[in-house]
Structures are given as structure tokens and as C-alpha cells.
JSON list of C-alpha atoms in Angstrom, two decimals:
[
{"chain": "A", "resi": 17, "resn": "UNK", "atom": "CA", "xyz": [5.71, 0.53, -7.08]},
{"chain": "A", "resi": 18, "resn": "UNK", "atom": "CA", "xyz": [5.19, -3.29, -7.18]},
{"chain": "A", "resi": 19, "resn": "UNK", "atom": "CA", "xyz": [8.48, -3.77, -6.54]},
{"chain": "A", "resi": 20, "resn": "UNK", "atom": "CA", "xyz": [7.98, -2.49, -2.96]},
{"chain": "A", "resi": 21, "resn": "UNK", "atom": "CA", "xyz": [5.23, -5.03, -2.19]},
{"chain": "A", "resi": 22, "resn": "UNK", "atom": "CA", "xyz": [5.37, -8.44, -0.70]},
{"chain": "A", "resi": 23, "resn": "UNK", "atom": "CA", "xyz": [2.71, -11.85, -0.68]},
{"chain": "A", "resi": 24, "resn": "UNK", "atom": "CA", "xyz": [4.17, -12.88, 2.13]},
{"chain": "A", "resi": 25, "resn": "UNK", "atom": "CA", "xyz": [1.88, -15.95, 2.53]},
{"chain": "A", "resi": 26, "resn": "UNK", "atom": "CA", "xyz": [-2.28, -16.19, 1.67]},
{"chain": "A", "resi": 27, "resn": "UNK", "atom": "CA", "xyz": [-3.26, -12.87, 2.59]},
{"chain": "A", "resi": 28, "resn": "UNK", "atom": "CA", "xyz": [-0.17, -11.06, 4.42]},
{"chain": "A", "resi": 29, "resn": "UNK", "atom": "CA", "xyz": [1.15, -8.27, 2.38]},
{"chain": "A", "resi": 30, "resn": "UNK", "atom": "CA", "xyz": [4.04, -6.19, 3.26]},
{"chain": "A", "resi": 31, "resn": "UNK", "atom": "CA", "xyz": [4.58, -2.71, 1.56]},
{"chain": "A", "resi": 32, "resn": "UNK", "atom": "CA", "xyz": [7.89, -0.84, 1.67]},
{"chain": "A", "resi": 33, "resn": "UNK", "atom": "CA", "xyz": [6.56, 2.66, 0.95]},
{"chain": "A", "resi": 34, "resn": "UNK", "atom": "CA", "xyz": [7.57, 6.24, 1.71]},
{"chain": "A", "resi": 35, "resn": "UNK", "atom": "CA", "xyz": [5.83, 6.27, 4.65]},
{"chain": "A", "resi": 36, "resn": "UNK", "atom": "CA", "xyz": [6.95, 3.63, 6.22]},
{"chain": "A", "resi": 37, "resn": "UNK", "atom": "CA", "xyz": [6.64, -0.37, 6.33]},
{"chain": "A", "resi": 38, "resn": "UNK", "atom": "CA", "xyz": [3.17, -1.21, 6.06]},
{"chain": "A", "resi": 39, "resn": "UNK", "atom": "CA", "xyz": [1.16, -4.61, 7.06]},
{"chain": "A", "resi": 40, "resn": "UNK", "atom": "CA", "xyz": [-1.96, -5.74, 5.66]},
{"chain": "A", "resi": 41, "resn": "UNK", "atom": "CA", "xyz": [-3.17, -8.92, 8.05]},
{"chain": "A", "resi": 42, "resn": "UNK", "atom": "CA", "xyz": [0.32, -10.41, 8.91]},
{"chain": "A", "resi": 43, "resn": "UNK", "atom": "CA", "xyz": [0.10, -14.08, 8.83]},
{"chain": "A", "resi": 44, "resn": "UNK", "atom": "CA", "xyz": [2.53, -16.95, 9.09]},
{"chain": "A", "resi": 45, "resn": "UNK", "atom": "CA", "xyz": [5.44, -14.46, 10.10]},
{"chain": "A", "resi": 46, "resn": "UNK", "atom": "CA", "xyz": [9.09, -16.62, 9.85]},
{"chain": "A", "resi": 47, "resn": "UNK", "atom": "CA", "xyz": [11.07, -13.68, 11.21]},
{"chain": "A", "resi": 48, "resn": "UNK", "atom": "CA", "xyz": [10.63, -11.42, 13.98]},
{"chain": "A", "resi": 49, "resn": "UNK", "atom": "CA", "xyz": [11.51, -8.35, 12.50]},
{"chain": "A", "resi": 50, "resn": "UNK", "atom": "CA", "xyz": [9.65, -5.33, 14.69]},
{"chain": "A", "resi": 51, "resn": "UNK", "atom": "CA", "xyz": [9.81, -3.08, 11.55]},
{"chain": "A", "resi": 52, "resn": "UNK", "atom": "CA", "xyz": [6.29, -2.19, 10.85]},
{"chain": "A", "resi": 53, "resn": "UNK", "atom": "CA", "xyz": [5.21, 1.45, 11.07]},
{"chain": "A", "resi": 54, "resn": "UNK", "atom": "CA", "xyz": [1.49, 0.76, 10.33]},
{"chain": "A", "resi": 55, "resn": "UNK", "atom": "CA", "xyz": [-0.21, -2.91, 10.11]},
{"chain": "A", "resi": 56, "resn": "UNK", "atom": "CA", "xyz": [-3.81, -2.81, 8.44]},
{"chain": "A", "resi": 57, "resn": "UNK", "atom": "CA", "xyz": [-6.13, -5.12, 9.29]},
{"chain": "A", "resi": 58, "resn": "UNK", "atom": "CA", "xyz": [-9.35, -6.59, 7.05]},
{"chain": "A", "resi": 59, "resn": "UNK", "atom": "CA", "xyz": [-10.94, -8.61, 9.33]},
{"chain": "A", "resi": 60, "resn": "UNK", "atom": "CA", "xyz": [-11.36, -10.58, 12.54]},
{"chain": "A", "resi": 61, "resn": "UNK", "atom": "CA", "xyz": [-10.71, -14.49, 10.93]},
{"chain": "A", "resi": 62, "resn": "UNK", "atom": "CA", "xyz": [-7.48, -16.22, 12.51]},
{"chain": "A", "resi": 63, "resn": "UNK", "atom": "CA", "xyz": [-5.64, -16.20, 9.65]},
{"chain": "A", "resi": 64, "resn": "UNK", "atom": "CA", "xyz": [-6.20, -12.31, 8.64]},
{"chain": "A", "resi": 65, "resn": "UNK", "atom": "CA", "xyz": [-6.23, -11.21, 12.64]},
{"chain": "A", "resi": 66, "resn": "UNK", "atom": "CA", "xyz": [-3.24, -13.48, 14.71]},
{"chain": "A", "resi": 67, "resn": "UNK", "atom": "CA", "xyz": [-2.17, -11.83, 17.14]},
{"chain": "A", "resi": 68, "resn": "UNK", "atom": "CA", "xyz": [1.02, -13.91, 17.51]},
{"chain": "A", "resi": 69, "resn": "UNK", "atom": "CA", "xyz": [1.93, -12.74, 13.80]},
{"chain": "A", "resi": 70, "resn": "UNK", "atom": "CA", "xyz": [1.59, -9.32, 14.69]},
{"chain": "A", "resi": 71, "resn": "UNK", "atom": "CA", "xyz": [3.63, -9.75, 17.99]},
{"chain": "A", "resi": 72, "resn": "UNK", "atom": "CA", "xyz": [6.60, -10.72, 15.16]},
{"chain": "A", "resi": 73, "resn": "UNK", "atom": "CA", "xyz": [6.37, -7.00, 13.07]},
{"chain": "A", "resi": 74, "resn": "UNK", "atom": "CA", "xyz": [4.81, -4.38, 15.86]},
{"chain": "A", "resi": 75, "resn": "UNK", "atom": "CA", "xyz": [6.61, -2.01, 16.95]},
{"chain": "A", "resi": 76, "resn": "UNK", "atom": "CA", "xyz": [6.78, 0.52, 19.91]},
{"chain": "A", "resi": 77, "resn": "UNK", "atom": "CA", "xyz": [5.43, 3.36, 18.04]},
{"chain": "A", "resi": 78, "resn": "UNK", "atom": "CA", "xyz": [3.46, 1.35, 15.35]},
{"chain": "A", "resi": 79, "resn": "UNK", "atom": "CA", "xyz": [-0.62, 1.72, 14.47]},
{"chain": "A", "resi": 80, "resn": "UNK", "atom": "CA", "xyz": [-3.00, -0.59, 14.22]},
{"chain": "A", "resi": 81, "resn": "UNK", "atom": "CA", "xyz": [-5.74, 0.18, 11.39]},
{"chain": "A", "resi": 82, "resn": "UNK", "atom": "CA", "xyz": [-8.67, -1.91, 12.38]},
{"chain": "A", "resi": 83, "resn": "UNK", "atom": "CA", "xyz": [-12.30, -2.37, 11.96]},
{"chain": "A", "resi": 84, "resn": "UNK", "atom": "CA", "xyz": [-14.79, -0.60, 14.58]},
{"chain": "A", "resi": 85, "resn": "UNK", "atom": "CA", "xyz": [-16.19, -4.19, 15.24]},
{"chain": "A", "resi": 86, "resn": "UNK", "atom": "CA", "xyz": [-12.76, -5.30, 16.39]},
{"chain": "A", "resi": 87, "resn": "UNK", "atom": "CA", "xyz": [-11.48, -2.45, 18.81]},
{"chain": "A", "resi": 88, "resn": "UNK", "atom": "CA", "xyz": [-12.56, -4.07, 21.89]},
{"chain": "A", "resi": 89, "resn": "UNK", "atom": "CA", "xyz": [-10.57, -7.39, 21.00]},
{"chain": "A", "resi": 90, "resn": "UNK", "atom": "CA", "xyz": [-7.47, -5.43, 19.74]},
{"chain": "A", "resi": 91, "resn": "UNK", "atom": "CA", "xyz": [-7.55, -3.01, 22.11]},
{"chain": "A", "resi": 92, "resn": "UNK", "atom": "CA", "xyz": [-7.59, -5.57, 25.12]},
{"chain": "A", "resi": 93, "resn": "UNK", "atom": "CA", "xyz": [-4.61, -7.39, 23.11]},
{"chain": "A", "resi": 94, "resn": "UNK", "atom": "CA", "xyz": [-2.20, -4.36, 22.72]},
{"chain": "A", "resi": 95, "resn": "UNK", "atom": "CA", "xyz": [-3.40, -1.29, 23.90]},
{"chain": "A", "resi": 96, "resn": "UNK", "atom": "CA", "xyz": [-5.86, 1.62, 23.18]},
{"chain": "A", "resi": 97, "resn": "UNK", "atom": "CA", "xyz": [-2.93, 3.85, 22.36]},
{"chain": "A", "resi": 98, "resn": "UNK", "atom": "CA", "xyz": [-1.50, 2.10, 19.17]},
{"chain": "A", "resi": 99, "resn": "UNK", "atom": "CA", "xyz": [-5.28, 1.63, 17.37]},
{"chain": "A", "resi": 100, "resn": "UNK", "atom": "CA", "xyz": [-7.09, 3.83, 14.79]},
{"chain": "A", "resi": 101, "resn": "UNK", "atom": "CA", "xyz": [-10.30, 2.51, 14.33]},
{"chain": "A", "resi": 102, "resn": "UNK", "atom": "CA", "xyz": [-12.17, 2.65, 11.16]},
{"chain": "A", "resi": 103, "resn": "UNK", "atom": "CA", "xyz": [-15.23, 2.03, 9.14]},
{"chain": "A", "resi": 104, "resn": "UNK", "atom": "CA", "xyz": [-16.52, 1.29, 5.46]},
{"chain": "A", "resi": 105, "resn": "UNK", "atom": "CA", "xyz": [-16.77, 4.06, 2.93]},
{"chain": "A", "resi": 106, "resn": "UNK", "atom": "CA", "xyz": [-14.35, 6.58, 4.73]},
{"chain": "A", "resi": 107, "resn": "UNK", "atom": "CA", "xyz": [-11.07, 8.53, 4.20]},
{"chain": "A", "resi": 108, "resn": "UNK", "atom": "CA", "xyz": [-8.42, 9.01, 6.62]},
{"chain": "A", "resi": 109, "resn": "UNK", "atom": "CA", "xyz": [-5.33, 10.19, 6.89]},
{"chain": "A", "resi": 110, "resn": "UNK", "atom": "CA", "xyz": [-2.82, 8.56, 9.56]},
{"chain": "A", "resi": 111, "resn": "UNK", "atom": "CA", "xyz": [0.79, 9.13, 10.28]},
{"chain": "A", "resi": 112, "resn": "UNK", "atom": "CA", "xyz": [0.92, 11.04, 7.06]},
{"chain": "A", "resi": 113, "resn": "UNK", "atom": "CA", "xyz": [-0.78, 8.44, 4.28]},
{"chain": "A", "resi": 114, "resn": "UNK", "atom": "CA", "xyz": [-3.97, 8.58, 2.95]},
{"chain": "A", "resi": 115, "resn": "UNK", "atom": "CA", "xyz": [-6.37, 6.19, 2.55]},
{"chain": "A", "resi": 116, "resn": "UNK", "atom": "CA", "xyz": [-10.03, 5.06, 2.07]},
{"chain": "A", "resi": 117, "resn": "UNK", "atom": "CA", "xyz": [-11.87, 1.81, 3.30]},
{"chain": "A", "resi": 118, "resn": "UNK", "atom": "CA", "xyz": [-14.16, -0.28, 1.00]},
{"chain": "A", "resi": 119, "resn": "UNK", "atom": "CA", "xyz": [-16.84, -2.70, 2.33]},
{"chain": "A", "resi": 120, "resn": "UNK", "atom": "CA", "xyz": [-16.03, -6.27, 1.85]},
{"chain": "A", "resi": 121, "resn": "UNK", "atom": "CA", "xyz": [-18.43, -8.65, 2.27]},
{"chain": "A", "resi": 122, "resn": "UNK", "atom": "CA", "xyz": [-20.06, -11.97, 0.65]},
{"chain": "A", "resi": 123, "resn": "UNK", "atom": "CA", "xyz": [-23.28, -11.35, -1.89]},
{"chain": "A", "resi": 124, "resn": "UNK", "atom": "CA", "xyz": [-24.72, -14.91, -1.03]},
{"chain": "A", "resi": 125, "resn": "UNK", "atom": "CA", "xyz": [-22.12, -16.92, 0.68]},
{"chain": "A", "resi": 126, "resn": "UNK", "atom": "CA", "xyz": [-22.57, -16.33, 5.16]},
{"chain": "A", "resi": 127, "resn": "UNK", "atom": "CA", "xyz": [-18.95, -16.04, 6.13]},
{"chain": "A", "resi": 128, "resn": "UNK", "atom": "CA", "xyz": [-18.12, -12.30, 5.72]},
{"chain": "A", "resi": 129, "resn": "UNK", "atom": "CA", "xyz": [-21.61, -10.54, 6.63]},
{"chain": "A", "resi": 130, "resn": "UNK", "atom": "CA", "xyz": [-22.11, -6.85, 4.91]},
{"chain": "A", "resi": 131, "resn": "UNK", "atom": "CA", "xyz": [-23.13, -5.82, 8.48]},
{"chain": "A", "resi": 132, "resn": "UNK", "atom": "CA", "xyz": [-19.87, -6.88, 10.44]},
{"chain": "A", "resi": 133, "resn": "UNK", "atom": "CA", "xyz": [-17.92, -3.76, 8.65]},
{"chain": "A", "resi": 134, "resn": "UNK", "atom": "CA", "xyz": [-15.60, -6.09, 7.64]},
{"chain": "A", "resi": 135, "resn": "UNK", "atom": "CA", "xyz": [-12.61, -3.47, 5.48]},
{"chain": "A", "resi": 136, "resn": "UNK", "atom": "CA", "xyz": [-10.59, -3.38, 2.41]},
{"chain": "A", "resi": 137, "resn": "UNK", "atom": "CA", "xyz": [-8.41, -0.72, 1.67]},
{"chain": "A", "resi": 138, "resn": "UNK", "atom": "CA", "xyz": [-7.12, 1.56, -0.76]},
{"chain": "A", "resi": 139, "resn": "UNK", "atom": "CA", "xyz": [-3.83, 3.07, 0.02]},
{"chain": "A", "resi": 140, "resn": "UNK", "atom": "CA", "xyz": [-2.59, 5.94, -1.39]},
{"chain": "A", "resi": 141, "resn": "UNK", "atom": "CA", "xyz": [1.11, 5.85, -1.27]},
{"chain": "A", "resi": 142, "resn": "UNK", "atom": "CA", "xyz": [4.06, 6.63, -3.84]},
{"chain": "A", "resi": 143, "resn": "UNK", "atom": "CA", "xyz": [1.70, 8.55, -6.32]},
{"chain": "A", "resi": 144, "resn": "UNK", "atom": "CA", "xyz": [-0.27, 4.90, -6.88]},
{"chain": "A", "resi": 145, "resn": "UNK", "atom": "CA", "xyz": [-3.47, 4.22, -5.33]},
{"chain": "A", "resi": 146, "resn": "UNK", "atom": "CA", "xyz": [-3.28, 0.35, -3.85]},
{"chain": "A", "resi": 147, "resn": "UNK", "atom": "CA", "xyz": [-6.32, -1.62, -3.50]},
{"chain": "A", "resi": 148, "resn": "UNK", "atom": "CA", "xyz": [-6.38, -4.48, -0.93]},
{"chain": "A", "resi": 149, "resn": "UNK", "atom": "CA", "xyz": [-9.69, -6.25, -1.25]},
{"chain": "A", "resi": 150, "resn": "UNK", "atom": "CA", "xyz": [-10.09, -8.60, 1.78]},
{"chain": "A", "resi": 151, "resn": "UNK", "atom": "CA", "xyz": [-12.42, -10.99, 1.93]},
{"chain": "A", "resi": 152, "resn": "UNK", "atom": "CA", "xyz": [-15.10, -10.33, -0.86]},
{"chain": "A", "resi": 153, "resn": "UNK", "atom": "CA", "xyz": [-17.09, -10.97, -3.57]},
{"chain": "A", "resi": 154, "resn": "UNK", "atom": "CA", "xyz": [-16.85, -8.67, -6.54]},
{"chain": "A", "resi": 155, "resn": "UNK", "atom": "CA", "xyz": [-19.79, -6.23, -4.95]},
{"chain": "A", "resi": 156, "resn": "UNK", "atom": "CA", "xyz": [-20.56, -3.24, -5.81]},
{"chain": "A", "resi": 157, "resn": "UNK", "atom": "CA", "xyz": [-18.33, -1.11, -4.06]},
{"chain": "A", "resi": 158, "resn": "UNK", "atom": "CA", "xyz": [-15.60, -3.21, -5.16]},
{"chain": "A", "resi": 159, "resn": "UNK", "atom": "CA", "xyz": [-16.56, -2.97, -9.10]},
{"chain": "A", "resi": 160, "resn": "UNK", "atom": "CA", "xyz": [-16.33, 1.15, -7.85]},
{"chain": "A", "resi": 161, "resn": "UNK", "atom": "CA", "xyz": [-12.71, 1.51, -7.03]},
{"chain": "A", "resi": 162, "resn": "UNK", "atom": "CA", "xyz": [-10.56, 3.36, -8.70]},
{"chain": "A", "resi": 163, "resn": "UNK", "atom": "CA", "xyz": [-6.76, 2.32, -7.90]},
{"chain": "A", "resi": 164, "resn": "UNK", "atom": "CA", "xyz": [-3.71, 1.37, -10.01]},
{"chain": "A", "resi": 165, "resn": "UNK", "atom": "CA", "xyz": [-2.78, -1.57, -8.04]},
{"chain": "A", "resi": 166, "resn": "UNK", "atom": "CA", "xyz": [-5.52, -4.10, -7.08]},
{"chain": "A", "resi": 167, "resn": "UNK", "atom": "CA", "xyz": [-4.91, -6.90, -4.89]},
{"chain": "A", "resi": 168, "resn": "UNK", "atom": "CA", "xyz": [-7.69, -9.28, -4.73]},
{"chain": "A", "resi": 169, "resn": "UNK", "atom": "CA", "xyz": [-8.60, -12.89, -3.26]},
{"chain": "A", "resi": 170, "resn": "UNK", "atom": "CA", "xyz": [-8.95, -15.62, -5.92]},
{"chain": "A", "resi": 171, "resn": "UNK", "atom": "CA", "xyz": [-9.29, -18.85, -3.42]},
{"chain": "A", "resi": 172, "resn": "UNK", "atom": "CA", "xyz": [-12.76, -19.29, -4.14]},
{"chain": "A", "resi": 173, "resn": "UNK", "atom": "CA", "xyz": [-14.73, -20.78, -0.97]},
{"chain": "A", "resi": 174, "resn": "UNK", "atom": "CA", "xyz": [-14.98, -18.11, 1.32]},
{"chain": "A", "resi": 175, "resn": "UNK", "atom": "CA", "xyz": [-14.46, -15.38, -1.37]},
{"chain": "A", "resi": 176, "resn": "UNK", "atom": "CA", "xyz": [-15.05, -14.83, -5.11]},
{"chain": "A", "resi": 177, "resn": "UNK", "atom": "CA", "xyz": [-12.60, -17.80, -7.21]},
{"chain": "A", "resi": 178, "resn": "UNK", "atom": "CA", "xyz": [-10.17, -16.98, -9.79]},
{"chain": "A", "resi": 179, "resn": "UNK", "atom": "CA", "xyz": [-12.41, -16.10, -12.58]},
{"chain": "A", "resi": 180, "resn": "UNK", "atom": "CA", "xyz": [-14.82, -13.75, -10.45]},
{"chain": "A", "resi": 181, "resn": "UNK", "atom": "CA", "xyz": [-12.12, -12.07, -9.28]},
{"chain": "A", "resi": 182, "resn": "UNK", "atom": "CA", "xyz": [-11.09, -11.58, -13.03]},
{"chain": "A", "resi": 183, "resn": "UNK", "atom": "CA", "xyz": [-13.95, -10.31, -13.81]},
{"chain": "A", "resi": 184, "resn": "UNK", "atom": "CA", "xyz": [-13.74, -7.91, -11.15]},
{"chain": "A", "resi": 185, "resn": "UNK", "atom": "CA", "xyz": [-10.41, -7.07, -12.43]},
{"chain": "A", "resi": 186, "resn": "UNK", "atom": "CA", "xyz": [-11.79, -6.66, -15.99]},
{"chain": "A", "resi": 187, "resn": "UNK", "atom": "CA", "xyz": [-14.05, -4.26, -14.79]},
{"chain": "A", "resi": 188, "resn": "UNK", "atom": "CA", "xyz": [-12.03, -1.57, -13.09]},
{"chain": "A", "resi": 189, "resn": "UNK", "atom": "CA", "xyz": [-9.15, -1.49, -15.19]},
{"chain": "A", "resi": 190, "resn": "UNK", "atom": "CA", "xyz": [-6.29, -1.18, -12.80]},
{"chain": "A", "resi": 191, "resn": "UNK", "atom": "CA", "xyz": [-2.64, -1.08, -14.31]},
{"chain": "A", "resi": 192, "resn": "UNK", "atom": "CA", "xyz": [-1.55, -3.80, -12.68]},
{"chain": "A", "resi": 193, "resn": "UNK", "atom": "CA", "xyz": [-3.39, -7.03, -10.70]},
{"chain": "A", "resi": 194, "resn": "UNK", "atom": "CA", "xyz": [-2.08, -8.87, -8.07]},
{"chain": "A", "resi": 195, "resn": "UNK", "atom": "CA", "xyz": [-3.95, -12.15, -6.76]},
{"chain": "A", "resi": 196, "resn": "UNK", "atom": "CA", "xyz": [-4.11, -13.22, -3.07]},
{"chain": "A", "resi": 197, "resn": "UNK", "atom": "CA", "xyz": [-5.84, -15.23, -0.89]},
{"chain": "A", "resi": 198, "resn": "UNK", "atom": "CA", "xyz": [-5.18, -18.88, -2.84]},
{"chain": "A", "resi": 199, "resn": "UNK", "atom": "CA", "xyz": [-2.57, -21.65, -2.39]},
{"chain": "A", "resi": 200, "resn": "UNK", "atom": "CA", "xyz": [-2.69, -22.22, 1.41]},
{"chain": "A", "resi": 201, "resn": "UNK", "atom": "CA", "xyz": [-6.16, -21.80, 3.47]},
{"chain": "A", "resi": 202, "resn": "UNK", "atom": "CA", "xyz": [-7.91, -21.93, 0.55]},
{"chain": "A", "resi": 203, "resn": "UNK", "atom": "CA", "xyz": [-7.64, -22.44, -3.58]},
{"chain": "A", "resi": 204, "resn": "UNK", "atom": "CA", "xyz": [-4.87, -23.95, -5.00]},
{"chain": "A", "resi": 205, "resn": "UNK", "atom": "CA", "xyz": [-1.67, -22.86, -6.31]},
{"chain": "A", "resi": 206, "resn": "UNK", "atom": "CA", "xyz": [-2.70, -23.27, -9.88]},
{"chain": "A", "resi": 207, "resn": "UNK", "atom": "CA", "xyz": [-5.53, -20.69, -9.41]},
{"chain": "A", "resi": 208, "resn": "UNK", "atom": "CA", "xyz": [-3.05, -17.90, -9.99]},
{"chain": "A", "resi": 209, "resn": "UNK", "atom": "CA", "xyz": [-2.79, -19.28, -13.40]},
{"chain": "A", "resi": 210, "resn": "UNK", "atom": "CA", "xyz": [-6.45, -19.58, -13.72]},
{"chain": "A", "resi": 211, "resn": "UNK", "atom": "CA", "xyz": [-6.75, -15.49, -12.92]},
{"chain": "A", "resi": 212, "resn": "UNK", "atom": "CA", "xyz": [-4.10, -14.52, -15.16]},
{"chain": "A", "resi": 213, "resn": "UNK", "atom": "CA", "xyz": [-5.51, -16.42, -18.11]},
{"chain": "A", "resi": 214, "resn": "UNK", "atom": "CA", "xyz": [-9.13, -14.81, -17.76]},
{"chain": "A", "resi": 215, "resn": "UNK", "atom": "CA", "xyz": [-7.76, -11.18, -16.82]},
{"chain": "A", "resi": 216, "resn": "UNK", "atom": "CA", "xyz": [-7.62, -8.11, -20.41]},
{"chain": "A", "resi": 217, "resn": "UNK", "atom": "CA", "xyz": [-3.89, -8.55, -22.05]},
{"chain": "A", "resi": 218, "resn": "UNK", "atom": "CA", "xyz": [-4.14, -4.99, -21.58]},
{"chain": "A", "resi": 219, "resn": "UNK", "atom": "CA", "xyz": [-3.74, -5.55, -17.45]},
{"chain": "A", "resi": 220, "resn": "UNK", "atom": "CA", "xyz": [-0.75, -6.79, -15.82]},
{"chain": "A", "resi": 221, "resn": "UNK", "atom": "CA", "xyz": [-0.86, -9.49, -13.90]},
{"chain": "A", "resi": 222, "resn": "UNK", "atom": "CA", "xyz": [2.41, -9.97, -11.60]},
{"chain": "A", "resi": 223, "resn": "UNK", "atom": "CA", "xyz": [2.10, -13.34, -9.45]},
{"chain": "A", "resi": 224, "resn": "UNK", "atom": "CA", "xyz": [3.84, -12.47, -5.89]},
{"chain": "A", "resi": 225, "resn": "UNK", "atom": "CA", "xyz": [3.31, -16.05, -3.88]},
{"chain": "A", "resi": 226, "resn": "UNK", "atom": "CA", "xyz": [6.31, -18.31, -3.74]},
{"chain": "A", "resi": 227, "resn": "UNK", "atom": "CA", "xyz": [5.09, -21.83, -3.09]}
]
């Protein structure tokens, strides 16, 4: 399954899955490519929600996942019809794939606020569950996942750093972990590294972001 995801750049994942070409907070798009059948969104930040990003993948017929806090923004930008709006600690099905929303927020830190809603996501697609943190901290609902595939930020600053996020990792034992969120914005290239070295030899680590 890892083979059929993409660090694009920071944060912007692209998934080739069986149902369909899926987005997760497009950012720093080089191509215009119109492909994507669903495009998930985390947050309302500029580099997690650009609108001029997701002008380069969206498609006639393709869904926007959002957060309930952001409807009224997205909707205004491209149209009630292509939005499914979501909140924390839900399941939903859309366009035929499964998937749940986490909470992601900071603990102590004021730049993601529990209360704004603010979404990761685990996707269930290809018989693997996928975990895409967001923005976080290693909180509680994020120490509860269950997935195979965990993607989580390891910039530090604005989210938990490279060990944290190991820790995280440590803790809920997915088969393989994936860091993003580092190398651009915020964190440094080098934190990959940093992750890998402090995550169980027993847990893959597979480092997607080409600098």
C-alpha cells in the first residue's frame, strides 16, 4: 500500500487507491493535473487549505472533505455541491470509502485550538487503515488509533517534533510510519532522521519527502 502514497511537499499527500486519487491538504502543486476524485482537508492554515493548490487537482465531479468550521469559506470558494462536511470522532462513508475523523489539536501550544474541530483522518482503503494526523500533539485520541499506516507531523513548532511524534508512533504500533510536516514551513530536513532513530526496530519507517 505505501507504494500508492505520495509526500508531495510538507503536508500534501497524494494516495492512488481503489477508489480513486485522493488529496490530503494539496500544497505547493507543480502540475495541474485535475485528477483528484476526493481531496481531504485538516485544517484552515494557508499551507494545509490553498485554494490555488486545489484549483491545480479538482475536478468536475470531485469532493471536498472538510471541517464543519470551514464550510462557509469552502463553500463560497467552490461550491456547496462538491463539499462533505465533517466533524471529530465520526465515521463516514463517501463515494464508496470509509473513513473516521480524529481530533487534532495542540495540548499546550495556541495554534491548533481543541475547539476549532480541526481533523485528522483515518482512511480505510486497500484493506489498510491510513492515519493522517494533521496538525497535533500526540493527544489522546491520537495515542487511540488503530491504523496500519500512520502519517504524522514531526516539524516541531506548531506540532509535536520528531521525538514526540515517535513516541506517539511507539505507542500505537502501526506497521509502517511515515513522517510529514518537516523540511519546508517548519523542522528541518534532518528531523526525518531524528524520527526514524527514536521509532521500535520493530516499525517501519519509510521517508517519502524528496528535498
Amino acid at each position: 500500500m505505501t507504494n500508492q502514497i505520495e509526500v508531495l511537499t510538507h503536508s500534501s499527500i497524494r494516495i492512488h487507491s481503489t477508489a480513486g486519487t485522493l488529496y490530503i491538504d494539496p500544497y505547493q502543486i507543480r502540475e495541474t493535473t485535475n485528477d483528484a476524485d476526493m481531496i481531504f482537508i485538516t485544517h484552515d492554515h494557508y499551507d494545509h487549505y490553498s485554494p490555488e493548490d486545489i484549483k491545480k487537482v479538482i475536478g468536475e465531479k470531485t469532493c471536498l472533505i472538510v471541517p464543519e468550521k470551514m464550510a462557509k469559506t469552502v463553500t463560497a470558494d467552490f461550491g456547496r455541491n462538491t463539499i462533505t462536511v465533517v466533524r471529530t470522532g465520526e465515521s463516514y462513508t463517501v463515494n464508496g470509502l470509509s473513513f473516521e475523523t480524529v481530533p487534532a489539536y495542540n495540548l499546550l501550544k495556541p495554534f491548533h485550538p481543541r475547539k476549532s474541530g480541526w481533523c485528522g483522518y483515518v482512511l480505510n482503503t486497500d484493506d489498510s487503515r491510513v492515519y493522517i494526523a494533521g496538525d497535533t500533539d500526540a493527544t489522546k485520541e491520537a495515542n487511540s488509533v488503530t491504523c496500519d499506516i500512520a502519517m504524522v507531523p514531526i516539524g516541531g513548532t506548531f506540532t509535536m517534533d520528531a521525538r514526540k511524534a515517535a513516541e506517539l508512533i511507539n505507542h500505537i504500533k502501526p506497521s509502517v510510519a511515515i513522517p510529514i510536516h518537516y523540511g519546508s514551513v517548519v523542522g528541518k530536513p534532518e528531523d526525518a532522521e531524528v524520527f526514524k532513530r527514536n521509532v521500535d526496530s520493530s516499525i517501519q519507517v519509510e521517508i517519502k519527502m524528496i528535498f
